[in-house]
PDB file of C-alpha atoms and ligand atoms in Angstrom:
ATOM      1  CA  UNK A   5       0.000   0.000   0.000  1.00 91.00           C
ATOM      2  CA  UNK A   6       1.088   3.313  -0.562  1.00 98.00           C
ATOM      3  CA  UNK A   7      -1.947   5.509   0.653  1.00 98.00           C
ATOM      4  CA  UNK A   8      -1.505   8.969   0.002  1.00 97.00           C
ATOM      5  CA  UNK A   9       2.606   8.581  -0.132  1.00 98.00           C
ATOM      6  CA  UNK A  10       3.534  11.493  -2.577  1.00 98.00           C
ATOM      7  CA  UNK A  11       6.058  10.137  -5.026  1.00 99.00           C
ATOM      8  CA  UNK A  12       7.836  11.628  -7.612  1.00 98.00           C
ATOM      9  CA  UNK A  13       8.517   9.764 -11.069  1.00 98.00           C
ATOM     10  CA  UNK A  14      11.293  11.083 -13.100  1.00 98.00           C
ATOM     11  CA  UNK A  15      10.674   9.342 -16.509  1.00 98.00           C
ATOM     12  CA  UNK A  16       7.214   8.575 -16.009  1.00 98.00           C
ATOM     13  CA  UNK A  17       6.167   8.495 -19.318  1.00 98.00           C
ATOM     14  CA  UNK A  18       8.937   5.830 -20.223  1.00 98.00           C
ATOM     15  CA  UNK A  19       8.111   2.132 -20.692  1.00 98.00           C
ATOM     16  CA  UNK A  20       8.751   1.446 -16.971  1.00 99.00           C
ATOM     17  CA  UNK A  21       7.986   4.269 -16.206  1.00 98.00           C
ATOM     18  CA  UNK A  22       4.459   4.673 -17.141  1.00 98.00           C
ATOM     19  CA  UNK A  23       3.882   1.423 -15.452  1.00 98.00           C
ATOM     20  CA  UNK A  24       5.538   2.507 -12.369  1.00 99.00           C
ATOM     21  CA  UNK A  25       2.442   5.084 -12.226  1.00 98.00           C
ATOM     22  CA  UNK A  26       0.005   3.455 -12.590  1.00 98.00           C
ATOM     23  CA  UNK A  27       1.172   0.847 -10.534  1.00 98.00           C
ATOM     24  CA  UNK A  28       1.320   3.875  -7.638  1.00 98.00           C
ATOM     25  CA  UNK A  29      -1.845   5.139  -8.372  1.00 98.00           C
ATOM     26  CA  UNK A  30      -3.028   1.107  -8.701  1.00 98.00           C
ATOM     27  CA  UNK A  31      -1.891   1.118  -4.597  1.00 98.00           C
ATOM     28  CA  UNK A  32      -3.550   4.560  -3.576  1.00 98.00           C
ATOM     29  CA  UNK A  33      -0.451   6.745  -3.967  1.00 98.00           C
ATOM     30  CA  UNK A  34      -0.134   9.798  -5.971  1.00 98.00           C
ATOM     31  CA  UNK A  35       2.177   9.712  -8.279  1.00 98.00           C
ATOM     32  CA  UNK A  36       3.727  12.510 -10.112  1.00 98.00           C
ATOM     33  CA  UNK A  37       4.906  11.568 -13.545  1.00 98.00           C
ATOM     34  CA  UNK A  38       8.002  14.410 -14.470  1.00 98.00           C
ATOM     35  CA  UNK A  39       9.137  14.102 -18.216  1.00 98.00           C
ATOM     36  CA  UNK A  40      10.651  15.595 -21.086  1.00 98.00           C
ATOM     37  CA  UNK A  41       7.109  14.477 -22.690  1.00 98.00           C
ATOM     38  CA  UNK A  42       4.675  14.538 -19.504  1.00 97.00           C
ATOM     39  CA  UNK A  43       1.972  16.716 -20.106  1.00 94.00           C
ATOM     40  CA  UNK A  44       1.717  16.861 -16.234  1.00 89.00           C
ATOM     41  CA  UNK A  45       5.268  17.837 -14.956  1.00 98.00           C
ATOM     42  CA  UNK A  46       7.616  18.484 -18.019  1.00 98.00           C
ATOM     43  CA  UNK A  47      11.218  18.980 -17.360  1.00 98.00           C
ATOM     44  CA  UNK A  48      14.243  18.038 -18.726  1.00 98.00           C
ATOM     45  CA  UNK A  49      16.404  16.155 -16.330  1.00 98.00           C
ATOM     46  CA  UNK A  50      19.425  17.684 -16.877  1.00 98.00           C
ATOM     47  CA  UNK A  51      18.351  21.108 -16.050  1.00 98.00           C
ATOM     48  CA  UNK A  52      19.392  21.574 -12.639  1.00 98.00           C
ATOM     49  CA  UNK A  53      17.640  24.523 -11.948  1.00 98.00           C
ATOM     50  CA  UNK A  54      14.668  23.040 -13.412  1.00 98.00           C
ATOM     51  CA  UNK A  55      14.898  19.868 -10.800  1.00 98.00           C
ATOM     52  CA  UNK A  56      15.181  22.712  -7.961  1.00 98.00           C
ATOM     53  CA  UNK A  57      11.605  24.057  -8.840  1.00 98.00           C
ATOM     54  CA  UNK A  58      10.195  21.208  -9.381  1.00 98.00           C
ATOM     55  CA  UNK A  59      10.828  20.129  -5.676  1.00 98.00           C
ATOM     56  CA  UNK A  60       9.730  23.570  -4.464  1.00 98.00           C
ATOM     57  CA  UNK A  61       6.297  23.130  -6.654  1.00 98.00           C
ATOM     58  CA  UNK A  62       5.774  19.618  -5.882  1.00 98.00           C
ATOM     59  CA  UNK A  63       6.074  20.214  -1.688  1.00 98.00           C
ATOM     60  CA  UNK A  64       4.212  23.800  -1.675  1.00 98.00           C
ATOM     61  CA  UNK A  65       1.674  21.602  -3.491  1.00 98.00           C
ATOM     62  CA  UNK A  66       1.941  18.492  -1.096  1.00 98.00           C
ATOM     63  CA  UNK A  67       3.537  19.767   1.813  1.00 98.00           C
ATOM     64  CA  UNK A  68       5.561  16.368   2.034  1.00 98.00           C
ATOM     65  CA  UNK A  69       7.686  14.328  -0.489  1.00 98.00           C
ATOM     66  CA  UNK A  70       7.310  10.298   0.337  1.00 99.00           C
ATOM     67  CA  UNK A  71       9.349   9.046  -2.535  1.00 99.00           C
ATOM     68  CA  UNK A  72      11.915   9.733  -5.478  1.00 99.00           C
ATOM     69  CA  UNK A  73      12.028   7.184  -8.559  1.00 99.00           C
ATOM     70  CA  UNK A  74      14.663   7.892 -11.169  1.00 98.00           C
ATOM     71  CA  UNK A  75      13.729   6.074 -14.267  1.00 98.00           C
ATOM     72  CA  UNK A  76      14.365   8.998 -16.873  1.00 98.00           C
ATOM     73  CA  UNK A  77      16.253   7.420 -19.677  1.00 98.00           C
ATOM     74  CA  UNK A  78      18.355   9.969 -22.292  1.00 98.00           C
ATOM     75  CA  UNK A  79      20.595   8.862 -24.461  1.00 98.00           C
ATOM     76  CA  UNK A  80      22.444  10.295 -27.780  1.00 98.00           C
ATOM     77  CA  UNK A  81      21.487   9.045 -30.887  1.00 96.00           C
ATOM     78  CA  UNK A  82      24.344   6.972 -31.480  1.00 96.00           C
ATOM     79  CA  UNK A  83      23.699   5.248 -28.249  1.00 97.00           C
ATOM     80  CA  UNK A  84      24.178   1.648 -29.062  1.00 91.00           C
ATOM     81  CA  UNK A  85      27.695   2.167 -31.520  1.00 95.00           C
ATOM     82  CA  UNK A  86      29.870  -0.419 -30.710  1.00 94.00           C
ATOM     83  CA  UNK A  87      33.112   0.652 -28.588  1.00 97.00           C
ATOM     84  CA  UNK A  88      35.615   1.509 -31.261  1.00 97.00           C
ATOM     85  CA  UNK A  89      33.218   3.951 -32.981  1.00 96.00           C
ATOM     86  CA  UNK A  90      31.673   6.050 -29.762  1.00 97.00           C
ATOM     87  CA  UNK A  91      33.379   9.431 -29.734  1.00 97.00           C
ATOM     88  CA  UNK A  92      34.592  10.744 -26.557  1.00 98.00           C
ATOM     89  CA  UNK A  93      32.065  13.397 -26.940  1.00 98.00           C
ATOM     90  CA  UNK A  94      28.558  10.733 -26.923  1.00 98.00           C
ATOM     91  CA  UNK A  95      30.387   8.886 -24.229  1.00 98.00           C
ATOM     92  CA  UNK A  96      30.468  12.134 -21.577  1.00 98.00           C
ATOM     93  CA  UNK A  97      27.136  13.090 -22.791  1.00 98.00           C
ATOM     94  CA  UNK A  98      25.426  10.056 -21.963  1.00 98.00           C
ATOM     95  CA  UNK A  99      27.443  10.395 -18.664  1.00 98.00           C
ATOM     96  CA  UNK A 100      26.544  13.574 -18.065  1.00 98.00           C
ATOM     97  CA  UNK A 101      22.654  13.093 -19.241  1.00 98.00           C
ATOM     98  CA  UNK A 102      22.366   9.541 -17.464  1.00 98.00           C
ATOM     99  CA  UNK A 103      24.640   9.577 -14.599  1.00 98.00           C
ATOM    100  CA  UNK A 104      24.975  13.230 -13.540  1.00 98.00           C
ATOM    101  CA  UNK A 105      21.767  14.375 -12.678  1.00 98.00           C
ATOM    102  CA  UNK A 106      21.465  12.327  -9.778  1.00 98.00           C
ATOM    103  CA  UNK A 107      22.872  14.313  -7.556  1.00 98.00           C
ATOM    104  CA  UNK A 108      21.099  17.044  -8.218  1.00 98.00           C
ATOM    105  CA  UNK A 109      17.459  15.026  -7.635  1.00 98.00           C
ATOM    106  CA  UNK A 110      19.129  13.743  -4.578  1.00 99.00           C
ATOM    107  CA  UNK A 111      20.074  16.903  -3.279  1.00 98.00           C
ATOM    108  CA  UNK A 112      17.190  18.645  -3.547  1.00 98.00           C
ATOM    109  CA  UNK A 113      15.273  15.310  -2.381  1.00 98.00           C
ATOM    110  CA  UNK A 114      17.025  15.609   0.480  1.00 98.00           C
ATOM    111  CA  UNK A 115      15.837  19.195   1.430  1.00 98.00           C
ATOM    112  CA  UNK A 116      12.222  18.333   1.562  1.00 98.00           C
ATOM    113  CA  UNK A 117      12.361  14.516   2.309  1.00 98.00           C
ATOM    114  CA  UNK A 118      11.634  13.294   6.210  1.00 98.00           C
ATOM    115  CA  UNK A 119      11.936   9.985   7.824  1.00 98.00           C
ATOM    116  CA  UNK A 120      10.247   6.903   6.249  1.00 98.00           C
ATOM    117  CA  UNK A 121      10.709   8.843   2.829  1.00 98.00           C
ATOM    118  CA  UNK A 122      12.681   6.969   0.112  1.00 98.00           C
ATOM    119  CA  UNK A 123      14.746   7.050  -3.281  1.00 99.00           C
ATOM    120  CA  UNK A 124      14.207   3.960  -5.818  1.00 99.00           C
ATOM    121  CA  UNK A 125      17.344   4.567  -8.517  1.00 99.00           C
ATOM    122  CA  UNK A 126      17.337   2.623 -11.528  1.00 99.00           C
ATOM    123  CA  UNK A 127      20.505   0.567 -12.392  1.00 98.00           C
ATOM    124  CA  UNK A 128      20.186  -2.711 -14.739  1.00 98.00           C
ATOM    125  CA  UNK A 129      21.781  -6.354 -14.796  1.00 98.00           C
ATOM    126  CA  UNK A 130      24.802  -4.447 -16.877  1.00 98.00           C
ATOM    127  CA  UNK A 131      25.707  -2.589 -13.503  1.00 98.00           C
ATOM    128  CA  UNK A 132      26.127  -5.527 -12.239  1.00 98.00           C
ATOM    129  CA  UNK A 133      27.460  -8.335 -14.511  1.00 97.00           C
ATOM    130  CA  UNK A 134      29.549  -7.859 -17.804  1.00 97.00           C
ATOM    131  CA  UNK A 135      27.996  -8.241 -21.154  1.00 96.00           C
ATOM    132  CA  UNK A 136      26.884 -11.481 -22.817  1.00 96.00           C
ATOM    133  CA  UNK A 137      27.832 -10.396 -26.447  1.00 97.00           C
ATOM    134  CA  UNK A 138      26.686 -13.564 -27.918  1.00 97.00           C
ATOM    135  CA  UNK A 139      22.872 -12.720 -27.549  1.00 97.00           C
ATOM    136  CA  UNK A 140      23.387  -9.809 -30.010  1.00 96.00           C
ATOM    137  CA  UNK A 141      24.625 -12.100 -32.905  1.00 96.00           C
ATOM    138  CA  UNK A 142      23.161 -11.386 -36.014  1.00 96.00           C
ATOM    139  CA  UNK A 143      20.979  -8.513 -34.433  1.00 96.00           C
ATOM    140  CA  UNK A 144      23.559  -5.989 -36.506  1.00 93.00           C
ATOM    141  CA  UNK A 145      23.844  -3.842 -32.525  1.00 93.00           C
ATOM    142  CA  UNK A 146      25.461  -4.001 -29.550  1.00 96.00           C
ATOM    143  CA  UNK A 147      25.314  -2.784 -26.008  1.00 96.00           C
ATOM    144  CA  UNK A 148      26.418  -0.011 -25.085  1.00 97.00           C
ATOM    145  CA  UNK A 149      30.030   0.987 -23.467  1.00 97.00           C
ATOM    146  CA  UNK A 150      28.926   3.850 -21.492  1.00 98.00           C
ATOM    147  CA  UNK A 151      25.994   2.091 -20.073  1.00 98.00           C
ATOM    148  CA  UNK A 152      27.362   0.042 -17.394  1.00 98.00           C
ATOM    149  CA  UNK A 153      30.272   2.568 -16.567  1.00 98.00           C
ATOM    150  CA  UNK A 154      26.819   4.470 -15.678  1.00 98.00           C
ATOM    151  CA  UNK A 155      24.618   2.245 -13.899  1.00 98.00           C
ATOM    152  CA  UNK A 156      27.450   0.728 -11.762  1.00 98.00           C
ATOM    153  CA  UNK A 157      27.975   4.571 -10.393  1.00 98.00           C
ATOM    154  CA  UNK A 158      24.013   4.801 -10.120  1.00 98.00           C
ATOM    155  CA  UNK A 159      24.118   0.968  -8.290  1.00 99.00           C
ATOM    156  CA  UNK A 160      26.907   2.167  -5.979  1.00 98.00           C
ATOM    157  CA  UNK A 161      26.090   5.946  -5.114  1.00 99.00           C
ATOM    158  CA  UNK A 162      22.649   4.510  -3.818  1.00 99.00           C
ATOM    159  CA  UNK A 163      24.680   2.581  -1.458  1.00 99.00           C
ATOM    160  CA  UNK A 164      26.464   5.342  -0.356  1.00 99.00           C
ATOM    161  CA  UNK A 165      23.477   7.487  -0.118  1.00 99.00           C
ATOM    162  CA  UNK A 166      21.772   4.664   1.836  1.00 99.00           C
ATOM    163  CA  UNK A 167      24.485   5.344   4.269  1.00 98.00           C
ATOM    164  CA  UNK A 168      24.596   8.780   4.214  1.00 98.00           C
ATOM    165  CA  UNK A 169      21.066   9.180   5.177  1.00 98.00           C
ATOM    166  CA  UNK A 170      19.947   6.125   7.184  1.00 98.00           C
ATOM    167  CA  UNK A 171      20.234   7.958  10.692  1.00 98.00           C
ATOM    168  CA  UNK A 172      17.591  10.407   9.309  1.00 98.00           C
ATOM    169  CA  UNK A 173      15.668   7.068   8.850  1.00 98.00           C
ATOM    170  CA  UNK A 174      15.651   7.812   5.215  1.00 99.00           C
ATOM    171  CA  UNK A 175      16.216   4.961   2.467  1.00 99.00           C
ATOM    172  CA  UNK A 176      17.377   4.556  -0.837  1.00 99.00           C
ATOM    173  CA  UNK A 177      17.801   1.110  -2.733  1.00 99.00           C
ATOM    174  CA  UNK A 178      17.717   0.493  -6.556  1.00 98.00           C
ATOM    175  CA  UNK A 179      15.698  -1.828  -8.940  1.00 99.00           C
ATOM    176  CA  UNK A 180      17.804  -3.190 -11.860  1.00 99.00           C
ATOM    177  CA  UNK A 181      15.971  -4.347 -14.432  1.00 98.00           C
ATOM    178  CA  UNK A 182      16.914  -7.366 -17.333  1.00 98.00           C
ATOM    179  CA  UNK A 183      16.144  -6.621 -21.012  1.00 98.00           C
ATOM    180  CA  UNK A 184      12.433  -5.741 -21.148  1.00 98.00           C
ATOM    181  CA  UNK A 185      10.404  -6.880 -24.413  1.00 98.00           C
ATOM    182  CA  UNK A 186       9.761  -3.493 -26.500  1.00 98.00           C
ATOM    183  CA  UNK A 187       9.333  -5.343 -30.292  1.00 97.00           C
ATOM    184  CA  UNK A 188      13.086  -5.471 -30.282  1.00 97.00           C
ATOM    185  CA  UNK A 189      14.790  -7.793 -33.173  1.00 97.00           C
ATOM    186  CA  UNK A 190      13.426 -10.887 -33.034  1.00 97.00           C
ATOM    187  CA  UNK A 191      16.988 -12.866 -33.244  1.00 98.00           C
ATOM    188  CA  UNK A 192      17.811 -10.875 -30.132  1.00 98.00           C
ATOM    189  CA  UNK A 193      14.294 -12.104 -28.146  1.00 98.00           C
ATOM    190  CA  UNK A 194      15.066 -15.515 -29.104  1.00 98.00           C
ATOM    191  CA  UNK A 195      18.991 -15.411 -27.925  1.00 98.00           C
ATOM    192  CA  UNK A 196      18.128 -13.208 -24.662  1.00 98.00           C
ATOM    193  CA  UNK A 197      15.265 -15.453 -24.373  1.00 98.00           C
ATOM    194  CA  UNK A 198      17.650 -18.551 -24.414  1.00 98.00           C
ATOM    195  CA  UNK A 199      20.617 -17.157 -22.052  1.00 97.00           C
ATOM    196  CA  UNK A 200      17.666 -16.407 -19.177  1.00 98.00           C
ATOM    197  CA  UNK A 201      16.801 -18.506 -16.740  1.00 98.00           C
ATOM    198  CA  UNK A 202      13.034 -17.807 -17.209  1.00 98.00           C
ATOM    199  CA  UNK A 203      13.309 -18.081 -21.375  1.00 98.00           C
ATOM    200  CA  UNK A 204      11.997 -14.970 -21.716  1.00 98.00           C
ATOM    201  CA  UNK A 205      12.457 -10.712 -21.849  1.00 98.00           C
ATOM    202  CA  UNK A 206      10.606  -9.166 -19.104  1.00 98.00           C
ATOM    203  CA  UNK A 207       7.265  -6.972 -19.179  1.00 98.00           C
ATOM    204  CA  UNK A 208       7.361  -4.013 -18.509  1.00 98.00           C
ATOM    205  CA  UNK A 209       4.552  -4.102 -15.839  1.00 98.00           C
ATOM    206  CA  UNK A 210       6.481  -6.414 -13.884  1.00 98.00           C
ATOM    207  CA  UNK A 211       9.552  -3.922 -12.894  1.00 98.00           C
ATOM    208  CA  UNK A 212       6.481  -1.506 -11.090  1.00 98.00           C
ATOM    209  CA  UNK A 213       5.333  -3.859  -8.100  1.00 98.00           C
ATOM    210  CA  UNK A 214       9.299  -4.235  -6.947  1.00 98.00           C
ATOM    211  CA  UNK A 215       9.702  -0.519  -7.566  1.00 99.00           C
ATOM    212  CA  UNK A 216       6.598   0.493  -5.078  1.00 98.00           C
ATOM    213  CA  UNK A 217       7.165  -2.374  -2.519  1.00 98.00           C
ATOM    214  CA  UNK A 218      10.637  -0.457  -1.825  1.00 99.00           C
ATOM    215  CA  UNK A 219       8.601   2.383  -1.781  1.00 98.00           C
ATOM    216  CA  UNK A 220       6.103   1.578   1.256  1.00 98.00           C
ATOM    217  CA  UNK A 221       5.998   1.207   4.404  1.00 98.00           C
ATOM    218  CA  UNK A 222       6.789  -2.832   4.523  1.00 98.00           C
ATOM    219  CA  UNK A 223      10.275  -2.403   3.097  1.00 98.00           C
ATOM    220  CA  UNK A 224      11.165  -0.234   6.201  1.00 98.00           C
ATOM    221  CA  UNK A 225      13.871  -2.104   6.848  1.00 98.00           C
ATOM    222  CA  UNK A 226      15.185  -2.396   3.572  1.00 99.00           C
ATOM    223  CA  UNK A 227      17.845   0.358   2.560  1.00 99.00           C
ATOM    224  CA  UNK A 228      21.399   0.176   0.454  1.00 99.00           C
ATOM    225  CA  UNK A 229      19.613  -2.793  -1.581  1.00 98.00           C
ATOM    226  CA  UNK A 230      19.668  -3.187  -5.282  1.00 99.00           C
ATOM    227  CA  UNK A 231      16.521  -5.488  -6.239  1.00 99.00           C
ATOM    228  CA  UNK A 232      17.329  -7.303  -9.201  1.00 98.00           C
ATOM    229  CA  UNK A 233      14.069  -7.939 -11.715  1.00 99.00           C
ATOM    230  CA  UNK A 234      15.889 -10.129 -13.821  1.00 98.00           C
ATOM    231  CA  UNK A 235      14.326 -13.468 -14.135  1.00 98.00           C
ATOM    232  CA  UNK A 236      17.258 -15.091 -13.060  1.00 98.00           C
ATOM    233  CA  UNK A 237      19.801 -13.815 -15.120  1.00 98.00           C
ATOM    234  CA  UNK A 238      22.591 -12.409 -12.665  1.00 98.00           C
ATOM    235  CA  UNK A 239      22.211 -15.857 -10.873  1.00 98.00           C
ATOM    236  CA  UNK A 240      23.798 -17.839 -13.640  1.00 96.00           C
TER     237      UNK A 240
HETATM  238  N1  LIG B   9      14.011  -1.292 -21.016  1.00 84.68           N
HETATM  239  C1  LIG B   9      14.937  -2.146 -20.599  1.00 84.68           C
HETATM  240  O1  LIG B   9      15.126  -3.239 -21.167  1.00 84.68           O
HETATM  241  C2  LIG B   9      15.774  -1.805 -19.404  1.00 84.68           C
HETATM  242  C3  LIG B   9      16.656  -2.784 -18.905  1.00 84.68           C
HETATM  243  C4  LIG B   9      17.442  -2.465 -17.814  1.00 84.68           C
HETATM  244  C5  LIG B   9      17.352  -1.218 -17.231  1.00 84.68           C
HETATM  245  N2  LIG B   9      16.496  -0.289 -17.743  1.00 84.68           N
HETATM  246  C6  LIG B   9      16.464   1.016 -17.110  1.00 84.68           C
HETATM  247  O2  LIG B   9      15.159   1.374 -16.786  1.00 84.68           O
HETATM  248  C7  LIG B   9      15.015   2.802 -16.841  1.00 84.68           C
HETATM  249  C8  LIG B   9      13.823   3.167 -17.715  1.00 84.68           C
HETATM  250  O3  LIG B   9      14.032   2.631 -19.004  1.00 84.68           O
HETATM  251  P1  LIG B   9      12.857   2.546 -20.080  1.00 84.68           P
HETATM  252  O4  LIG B   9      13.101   1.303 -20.868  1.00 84.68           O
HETATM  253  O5  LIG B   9      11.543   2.755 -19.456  1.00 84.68           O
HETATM  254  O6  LIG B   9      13.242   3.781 -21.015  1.00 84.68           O
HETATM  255  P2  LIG B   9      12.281   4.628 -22.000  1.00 84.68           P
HETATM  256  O7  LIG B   9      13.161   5.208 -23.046  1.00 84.68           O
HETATM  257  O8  LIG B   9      11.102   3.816 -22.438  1.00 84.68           O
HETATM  258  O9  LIG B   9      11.722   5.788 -21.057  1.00 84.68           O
HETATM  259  C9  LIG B   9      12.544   6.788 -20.595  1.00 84.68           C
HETATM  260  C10 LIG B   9      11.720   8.026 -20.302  1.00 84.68           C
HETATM  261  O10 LIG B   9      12.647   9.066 -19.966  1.00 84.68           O
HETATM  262  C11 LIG B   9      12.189  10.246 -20.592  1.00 84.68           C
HETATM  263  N3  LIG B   9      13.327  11.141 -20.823  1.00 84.68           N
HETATM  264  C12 LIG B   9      14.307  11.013 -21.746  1.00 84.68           C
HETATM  265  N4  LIG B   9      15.152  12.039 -21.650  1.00 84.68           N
HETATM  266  C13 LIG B   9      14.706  12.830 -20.638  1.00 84.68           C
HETATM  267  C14 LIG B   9      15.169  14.034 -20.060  1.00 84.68           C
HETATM  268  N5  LIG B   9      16.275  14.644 -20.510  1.00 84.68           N
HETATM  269  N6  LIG B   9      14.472  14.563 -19.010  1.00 84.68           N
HETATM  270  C15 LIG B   9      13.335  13.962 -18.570  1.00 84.68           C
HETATM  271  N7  LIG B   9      12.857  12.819 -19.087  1.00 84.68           N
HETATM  272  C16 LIG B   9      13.535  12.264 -20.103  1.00 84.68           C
HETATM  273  C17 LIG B   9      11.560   9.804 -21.910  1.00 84.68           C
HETATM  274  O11 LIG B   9      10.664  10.783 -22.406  1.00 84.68           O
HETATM  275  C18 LIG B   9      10.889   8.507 -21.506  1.00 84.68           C
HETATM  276  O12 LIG B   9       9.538   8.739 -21.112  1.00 84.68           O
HETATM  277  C19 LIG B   9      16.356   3.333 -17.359  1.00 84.68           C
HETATM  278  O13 LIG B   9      17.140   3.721 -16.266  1.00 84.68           O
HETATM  279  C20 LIG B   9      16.967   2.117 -18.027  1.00 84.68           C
HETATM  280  O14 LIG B   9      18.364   2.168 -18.062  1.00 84.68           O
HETATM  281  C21 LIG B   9      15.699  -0.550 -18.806  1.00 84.68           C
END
């Protein structure tokens, strides 16, 4: 349950992401969808001063913040070139549009956040395990470099965060997703689909329940955490 918890979702409108509101809403929440394409809260991630009024709007609104979820996804549009051909320039972009506004969310989280509030960061099974190339054979792509250089720091700085803040009996824990089915390339589905333990991609629905259970009040003692939705495939 997550009556009346006030939760902002940065990426709301995303494939995850839109499930992740619904999924709030679903459990009596109220769930504030923030993207680049919401019609409700648009705002561009890596504007920092941007993020700043959004918090200020949200809690003169609210008068309390419950929850953070950071599930905004930008990327260049050569996100995806294999290693050799990613110019230093895409590579600090994505960093910089991925990675680096983090801080900023958490920052200004932090000034209107109180105890039994929480932060749900998204990582993904490549900030945790290296890459199984094979499943992209024949697909003509690749995963990208940048990508777990980025989730890694997102996987770890919620650790640190968790630390940071746990006396103020604040939490924050991550969900990390495996590949979730969006029509990608068939030959992909079917070698992804092989490699994982449950023989299939995930859908997107199921990423929302893990995402709002760390958001209530029965993961209270769960903080530092990163919850993998993966059917399996960082246990093999
Ligand atoms: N889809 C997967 O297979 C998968 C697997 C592992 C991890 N993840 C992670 O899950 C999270 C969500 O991924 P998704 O698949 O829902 O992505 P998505 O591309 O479907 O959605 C991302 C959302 O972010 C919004 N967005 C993009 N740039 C923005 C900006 N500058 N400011 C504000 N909003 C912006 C988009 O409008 C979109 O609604 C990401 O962190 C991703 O790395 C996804």
């Amino acid at each position: 349950m997550l009556q009346d918890k006030v939760i902002i979702v940065f990426g709301g409108c995303g494939l995850i992401g839109k499930e992740i509101v619904k999924d709030i809403q679903k459990k009596h929440g109220i769930a504030i969808n923030v993207d680049i394409n919401s019609e409700e809260y648009k705002l561009d991630i890596t504007d920092n001063n941007a993020i700043k009024e959004l918090f200020k709007t949200v809690y003169e609104k609210y008068g309390k913040i419950d929850g953070v979820v950071n599930c905004a996804y930008p990327r260049t549009k050569d996100w995806g070139n294999k290693l050799e051909d990613v110019p230093f320039e895409s590579w600090q972009k994505n960093v910089d549009m991925q990675l680096n506004p983090v801080i900023t969310i958490t920052q200004e989280g932090l000034k209107y956040m109180k105890e039994g509030s929480s932060f749900v960061n998204f990582g993904s099974i490549y900030g945790v395990c290296g890459n199984d190339f094979t499943i992209y054979e024949g697909t003509g792509g690749t995963s990208p470099a940048a990508y777990p250089a980025i989730k890694g720091g997102i996987i770890n700085f919620t650790r640190y965060l968790a630390s940071y803040v746990g006396h103020k009996g604040i939490r924050a824990n991550c969900v990390s997703p495996g590949g979730v089915f969006d029509n990608q390339n068939p030959i992909f589905v079917k070698n992804y689909s092989h490699r994982s333990p449950l023989k299939r991609l995930a859908k997107a629905e199921e990423m929302a329940p893990a995402v709002s259970f760390l958001l209530s009040d029965e993961a209270s003692y769960i903080t530092g955490h990163n919850l993998m939705v993966d059917g399996g495939w960082s246990a093999i």
